PDB file of C-alpha atoms in Angstrom:
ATOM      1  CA  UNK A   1      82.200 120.334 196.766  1.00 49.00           C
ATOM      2  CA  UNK A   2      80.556 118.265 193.338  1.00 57.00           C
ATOM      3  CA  UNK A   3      80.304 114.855 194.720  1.00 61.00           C
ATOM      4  CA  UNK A   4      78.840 112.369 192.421  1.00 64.00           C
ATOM      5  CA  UNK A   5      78.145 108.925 192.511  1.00 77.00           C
ATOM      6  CA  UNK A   6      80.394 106.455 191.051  1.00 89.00           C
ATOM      7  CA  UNK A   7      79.045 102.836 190.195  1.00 90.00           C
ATOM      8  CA  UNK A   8      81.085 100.038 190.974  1.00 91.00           C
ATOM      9  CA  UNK A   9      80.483  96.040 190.338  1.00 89.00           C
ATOM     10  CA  UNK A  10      81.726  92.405 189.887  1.00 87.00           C
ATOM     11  CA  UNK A  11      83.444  91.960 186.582  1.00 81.00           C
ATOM     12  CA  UNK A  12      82.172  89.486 185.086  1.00 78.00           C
ATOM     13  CA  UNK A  13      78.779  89.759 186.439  1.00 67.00           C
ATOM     14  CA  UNK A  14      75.594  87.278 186.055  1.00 63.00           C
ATOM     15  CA  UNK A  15      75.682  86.302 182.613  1.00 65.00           C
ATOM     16  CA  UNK A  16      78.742  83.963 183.467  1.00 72.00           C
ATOM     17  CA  UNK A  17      78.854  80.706 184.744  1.00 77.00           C
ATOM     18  CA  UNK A  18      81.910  78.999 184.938  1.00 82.00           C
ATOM     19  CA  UNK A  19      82.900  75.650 183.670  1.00 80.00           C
ATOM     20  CA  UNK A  20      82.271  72.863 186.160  1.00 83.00           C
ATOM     21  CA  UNK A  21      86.079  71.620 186.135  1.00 86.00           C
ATOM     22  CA  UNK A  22      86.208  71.608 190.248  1.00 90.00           C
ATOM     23  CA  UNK A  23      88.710  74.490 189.422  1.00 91.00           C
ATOM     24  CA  UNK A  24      88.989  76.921 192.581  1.00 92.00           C
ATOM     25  CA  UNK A  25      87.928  80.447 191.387  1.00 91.00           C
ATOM     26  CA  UNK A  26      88.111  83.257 194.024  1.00 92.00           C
ATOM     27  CA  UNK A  27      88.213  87.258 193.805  1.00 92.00           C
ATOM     28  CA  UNK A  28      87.482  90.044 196.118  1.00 95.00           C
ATOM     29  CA  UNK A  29      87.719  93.988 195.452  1.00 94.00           C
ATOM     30  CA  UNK A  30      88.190  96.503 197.852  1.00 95.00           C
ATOM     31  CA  UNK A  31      86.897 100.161 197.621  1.00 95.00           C
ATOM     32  CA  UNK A  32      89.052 102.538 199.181  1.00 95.00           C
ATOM     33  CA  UNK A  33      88.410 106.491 199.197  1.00 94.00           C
ATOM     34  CA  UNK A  34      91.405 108.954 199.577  1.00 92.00           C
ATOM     35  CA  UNK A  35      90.234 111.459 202.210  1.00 92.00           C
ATOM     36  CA  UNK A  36      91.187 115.467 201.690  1.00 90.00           C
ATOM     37  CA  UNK A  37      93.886 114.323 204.655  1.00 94.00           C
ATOM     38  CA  UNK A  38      95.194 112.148 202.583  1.00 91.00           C
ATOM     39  CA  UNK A  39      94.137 108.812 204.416  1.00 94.00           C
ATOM     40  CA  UNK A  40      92.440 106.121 202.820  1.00 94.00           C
ATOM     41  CA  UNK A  41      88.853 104.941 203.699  1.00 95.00           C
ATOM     42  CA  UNK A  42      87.570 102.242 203.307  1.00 95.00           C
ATOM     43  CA  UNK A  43      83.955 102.511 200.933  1.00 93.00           C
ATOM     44  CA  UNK A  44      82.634  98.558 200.755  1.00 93.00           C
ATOM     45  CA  UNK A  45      83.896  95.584 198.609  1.00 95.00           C
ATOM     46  CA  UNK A  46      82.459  93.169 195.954  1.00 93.00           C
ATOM     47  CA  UNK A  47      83.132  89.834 195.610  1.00 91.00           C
ATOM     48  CA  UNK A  48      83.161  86.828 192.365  1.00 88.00           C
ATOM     49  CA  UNK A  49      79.544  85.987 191.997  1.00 82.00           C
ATOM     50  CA  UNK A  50      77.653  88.420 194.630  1.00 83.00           C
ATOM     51  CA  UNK A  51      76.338  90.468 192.016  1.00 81.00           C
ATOM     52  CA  UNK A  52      76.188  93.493 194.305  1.00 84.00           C
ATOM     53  CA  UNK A  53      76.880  97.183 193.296  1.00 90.00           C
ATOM     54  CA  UNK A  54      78.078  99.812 195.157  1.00 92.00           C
ATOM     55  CA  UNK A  55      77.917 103.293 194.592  1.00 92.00           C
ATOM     56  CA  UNK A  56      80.597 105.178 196.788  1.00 90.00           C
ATOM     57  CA  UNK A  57      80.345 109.283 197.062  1.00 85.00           C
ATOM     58  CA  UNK A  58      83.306 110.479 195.610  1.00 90.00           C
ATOM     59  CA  UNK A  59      83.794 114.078 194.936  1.00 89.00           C
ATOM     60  CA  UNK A  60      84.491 114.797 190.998  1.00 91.00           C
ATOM     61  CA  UNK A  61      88.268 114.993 190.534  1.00 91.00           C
ATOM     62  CA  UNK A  62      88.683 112.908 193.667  1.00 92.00           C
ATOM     63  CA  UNK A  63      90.723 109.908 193.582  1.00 92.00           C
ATOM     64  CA  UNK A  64      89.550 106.387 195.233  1.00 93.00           C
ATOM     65  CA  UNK A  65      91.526 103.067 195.019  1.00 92.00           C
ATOM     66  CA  UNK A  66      90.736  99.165 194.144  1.00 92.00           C
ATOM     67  CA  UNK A  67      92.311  97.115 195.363  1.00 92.00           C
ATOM     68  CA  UNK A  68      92.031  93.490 192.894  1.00 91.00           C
ATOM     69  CA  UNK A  69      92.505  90.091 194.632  1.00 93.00           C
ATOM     70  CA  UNK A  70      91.870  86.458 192.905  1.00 92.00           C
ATOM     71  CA  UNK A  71      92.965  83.195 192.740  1.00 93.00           C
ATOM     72  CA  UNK A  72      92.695  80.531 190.163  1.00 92.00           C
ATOM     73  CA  UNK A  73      93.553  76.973 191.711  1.00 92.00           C
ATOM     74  CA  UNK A  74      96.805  77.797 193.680  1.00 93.00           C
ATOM     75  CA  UNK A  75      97.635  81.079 191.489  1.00 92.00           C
ATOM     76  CA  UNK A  76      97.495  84.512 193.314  1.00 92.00           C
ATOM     77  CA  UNK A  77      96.594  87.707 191.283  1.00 89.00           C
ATOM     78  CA  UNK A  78      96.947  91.096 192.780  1.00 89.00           C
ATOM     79  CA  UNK A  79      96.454  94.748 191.545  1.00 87.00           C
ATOM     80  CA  UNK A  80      95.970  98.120 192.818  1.00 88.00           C
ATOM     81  CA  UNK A  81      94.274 100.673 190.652  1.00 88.00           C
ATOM     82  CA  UNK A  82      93.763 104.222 191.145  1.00 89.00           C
ATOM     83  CA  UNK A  83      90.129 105.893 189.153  1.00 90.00           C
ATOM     84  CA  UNK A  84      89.245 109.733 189.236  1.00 91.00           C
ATOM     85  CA  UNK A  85      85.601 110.153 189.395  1.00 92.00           C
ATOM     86  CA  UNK A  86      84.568 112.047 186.554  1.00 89.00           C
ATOM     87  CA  UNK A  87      81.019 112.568 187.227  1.00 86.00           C
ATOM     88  CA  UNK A  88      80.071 111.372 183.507  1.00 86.00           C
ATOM     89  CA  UNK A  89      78.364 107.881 184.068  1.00 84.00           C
ATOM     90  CA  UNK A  90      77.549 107.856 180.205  1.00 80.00           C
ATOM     91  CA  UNK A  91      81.206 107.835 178.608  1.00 80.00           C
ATOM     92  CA  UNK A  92      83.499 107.081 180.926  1.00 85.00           C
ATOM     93  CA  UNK A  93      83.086 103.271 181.890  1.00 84.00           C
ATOM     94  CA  UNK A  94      86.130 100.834 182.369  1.00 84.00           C
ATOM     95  CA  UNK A  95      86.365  97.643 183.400  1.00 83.00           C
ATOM     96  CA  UNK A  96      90.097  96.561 185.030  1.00 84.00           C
ATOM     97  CA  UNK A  97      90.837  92.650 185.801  1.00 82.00           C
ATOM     98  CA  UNK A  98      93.195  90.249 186.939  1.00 83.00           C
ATOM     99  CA  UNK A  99      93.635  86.204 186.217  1.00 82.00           C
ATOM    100  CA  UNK A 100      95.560  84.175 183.296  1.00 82.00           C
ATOM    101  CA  UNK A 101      91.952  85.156 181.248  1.00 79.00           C
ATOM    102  CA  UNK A 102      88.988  83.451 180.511  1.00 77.00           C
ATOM    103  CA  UNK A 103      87.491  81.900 177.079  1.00 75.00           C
ATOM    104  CA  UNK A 104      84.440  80.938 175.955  1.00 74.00           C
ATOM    105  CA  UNK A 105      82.772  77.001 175.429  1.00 77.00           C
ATOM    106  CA  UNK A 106      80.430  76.290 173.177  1.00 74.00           C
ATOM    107  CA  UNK A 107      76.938  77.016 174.849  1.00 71.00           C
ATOM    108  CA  UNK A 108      74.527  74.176 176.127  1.00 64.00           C
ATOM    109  CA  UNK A 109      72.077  73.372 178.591  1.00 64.00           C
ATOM    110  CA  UNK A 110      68.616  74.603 178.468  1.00 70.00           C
ATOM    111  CA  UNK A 111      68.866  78.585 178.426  1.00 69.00           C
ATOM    112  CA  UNK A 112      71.890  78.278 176.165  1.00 68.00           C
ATOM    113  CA  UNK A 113      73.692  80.613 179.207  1.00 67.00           C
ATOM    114  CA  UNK A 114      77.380  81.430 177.880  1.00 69.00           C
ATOM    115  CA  UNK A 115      80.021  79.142 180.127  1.00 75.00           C
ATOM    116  CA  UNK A 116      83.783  80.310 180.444  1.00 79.00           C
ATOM    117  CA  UNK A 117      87.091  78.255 180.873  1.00 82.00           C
ATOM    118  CA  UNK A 118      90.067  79.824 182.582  1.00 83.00           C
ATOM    119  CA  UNK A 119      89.055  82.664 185.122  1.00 86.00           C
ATOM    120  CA  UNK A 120      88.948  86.722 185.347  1.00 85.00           C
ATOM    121  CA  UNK A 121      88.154  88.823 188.039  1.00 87.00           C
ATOM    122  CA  UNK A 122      87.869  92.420 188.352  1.00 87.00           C
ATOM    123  CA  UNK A 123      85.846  95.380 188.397  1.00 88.00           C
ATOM    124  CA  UNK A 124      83.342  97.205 186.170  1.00 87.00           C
ATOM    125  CA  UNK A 125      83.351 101.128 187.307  1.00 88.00           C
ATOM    126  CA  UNK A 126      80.988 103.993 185.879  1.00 89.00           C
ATOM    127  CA  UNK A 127      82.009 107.581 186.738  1.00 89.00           C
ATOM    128  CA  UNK A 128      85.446 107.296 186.562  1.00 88.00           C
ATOM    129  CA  UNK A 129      88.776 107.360 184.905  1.00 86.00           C
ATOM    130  CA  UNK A 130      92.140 105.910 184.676  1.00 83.00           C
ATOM    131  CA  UNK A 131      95.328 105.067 182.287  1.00 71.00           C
ATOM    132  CA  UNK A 132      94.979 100.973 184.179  1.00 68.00           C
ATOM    133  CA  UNK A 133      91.793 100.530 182.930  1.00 68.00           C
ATOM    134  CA  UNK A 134      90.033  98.927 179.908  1.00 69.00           C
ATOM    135  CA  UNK A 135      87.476 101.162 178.016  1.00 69.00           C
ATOM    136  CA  UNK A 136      84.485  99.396 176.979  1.00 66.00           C
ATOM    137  CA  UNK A 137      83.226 100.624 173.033  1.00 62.00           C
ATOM    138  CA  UNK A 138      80.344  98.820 171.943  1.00 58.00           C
ATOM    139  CA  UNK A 139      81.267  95.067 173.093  1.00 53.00           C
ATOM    140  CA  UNK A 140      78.104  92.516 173.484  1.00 47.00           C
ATOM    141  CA  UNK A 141      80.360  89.683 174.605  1.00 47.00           C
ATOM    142  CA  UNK A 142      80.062  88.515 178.326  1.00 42.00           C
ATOM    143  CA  UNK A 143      83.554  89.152 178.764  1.00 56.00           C
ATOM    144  CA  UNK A 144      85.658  91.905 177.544  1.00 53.00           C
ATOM    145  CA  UNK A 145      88.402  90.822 175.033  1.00 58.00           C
ATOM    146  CA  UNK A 146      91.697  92.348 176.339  1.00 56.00           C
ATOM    147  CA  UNK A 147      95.003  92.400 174.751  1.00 55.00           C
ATOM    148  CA  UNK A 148      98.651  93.284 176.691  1.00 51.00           C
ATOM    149  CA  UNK A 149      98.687  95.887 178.783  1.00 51.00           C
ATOM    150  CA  UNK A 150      94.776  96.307 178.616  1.00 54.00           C
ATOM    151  CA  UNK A 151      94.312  96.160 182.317  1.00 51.00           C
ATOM    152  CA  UNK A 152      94.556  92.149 182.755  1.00 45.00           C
ATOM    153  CA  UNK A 153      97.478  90.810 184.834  1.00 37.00           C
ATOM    154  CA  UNK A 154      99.287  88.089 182.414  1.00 33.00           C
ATOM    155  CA  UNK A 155     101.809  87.102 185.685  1.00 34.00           C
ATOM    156  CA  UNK A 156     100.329  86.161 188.940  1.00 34.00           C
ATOM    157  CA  UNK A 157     101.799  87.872 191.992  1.00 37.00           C
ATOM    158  CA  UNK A 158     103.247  84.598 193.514  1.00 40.00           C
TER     159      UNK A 158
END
């Protein structure tokens, strides 16, 4: 058995701060590992604004689930996607996220730190594939631009 470690994180991560607009922004990913039973097990979750990482062992070829949760003011966003680690940490990273999307304001303050309107929530993952996902080439922007059917929910679930 090749079991490599995948990466898995908060999308968008540290270099965000969100508008202070009193808006309610919530989101919560769960890691879930399909067993050679079949079963699902559970491998952590990340939350909006934890910054953690995990790094679940996942055999190459195997399949684990996330499972995407949010909510923007009284708006519910759900999504399950299913990744096949790949093993190949270098090429194959995708980010997948849920929320009406997020834009940026003109930066201020005193470390001129990037501030978004709007919300997304999601996941970054290294090691891994999938058709739901959104490739990231080469972007420097906080947040990655994403266009229909790029791995952003445009209707909320409610």
């Amino acid at each position: 058995m090749n079991v490599d470690e995948v990466t898995l994180g908060s999308y968008p991560r540290d270099d965000v701060a969100w508008a202070k607009d009193g808006k309610v922004r919530e989101g919560r990913a769960t890691i879930l590992v399909r067993q050679s039973d079949g079963t699902l097990k559970p491998a952590g979750e990340v939350a909006l604004g934890d910054g953690s990482v995990l790094h679940p062992d996942v055999e190459v070829g195997g399949e684990f689930i996330v499972e995407l949760r949010a909510r923007f003011e009284s708006q519910i966003f759900e999504r399950r996607v299913t990744f096949i680690a790949s093993g190949d940490e270098a090429s194959d990273i995708f980010v997948s996220a849920i929320g009406p999307g997020g834009h940026a304001e003109p930066k201020a303050g005193l470390f001129k730190r990037a501030r978004y309107s709007g919300f997304e929530f999601g996941v970054l993952v290294m090691a891994a594939m999938t058709e739901q996902g959104t490739r990231l080439t080469g972007t420097s922007d906080p947040l990655v631009k994403h266009g229909p059917g790029d791995g952003v929910a445009a209707v909320s679930a409610t």
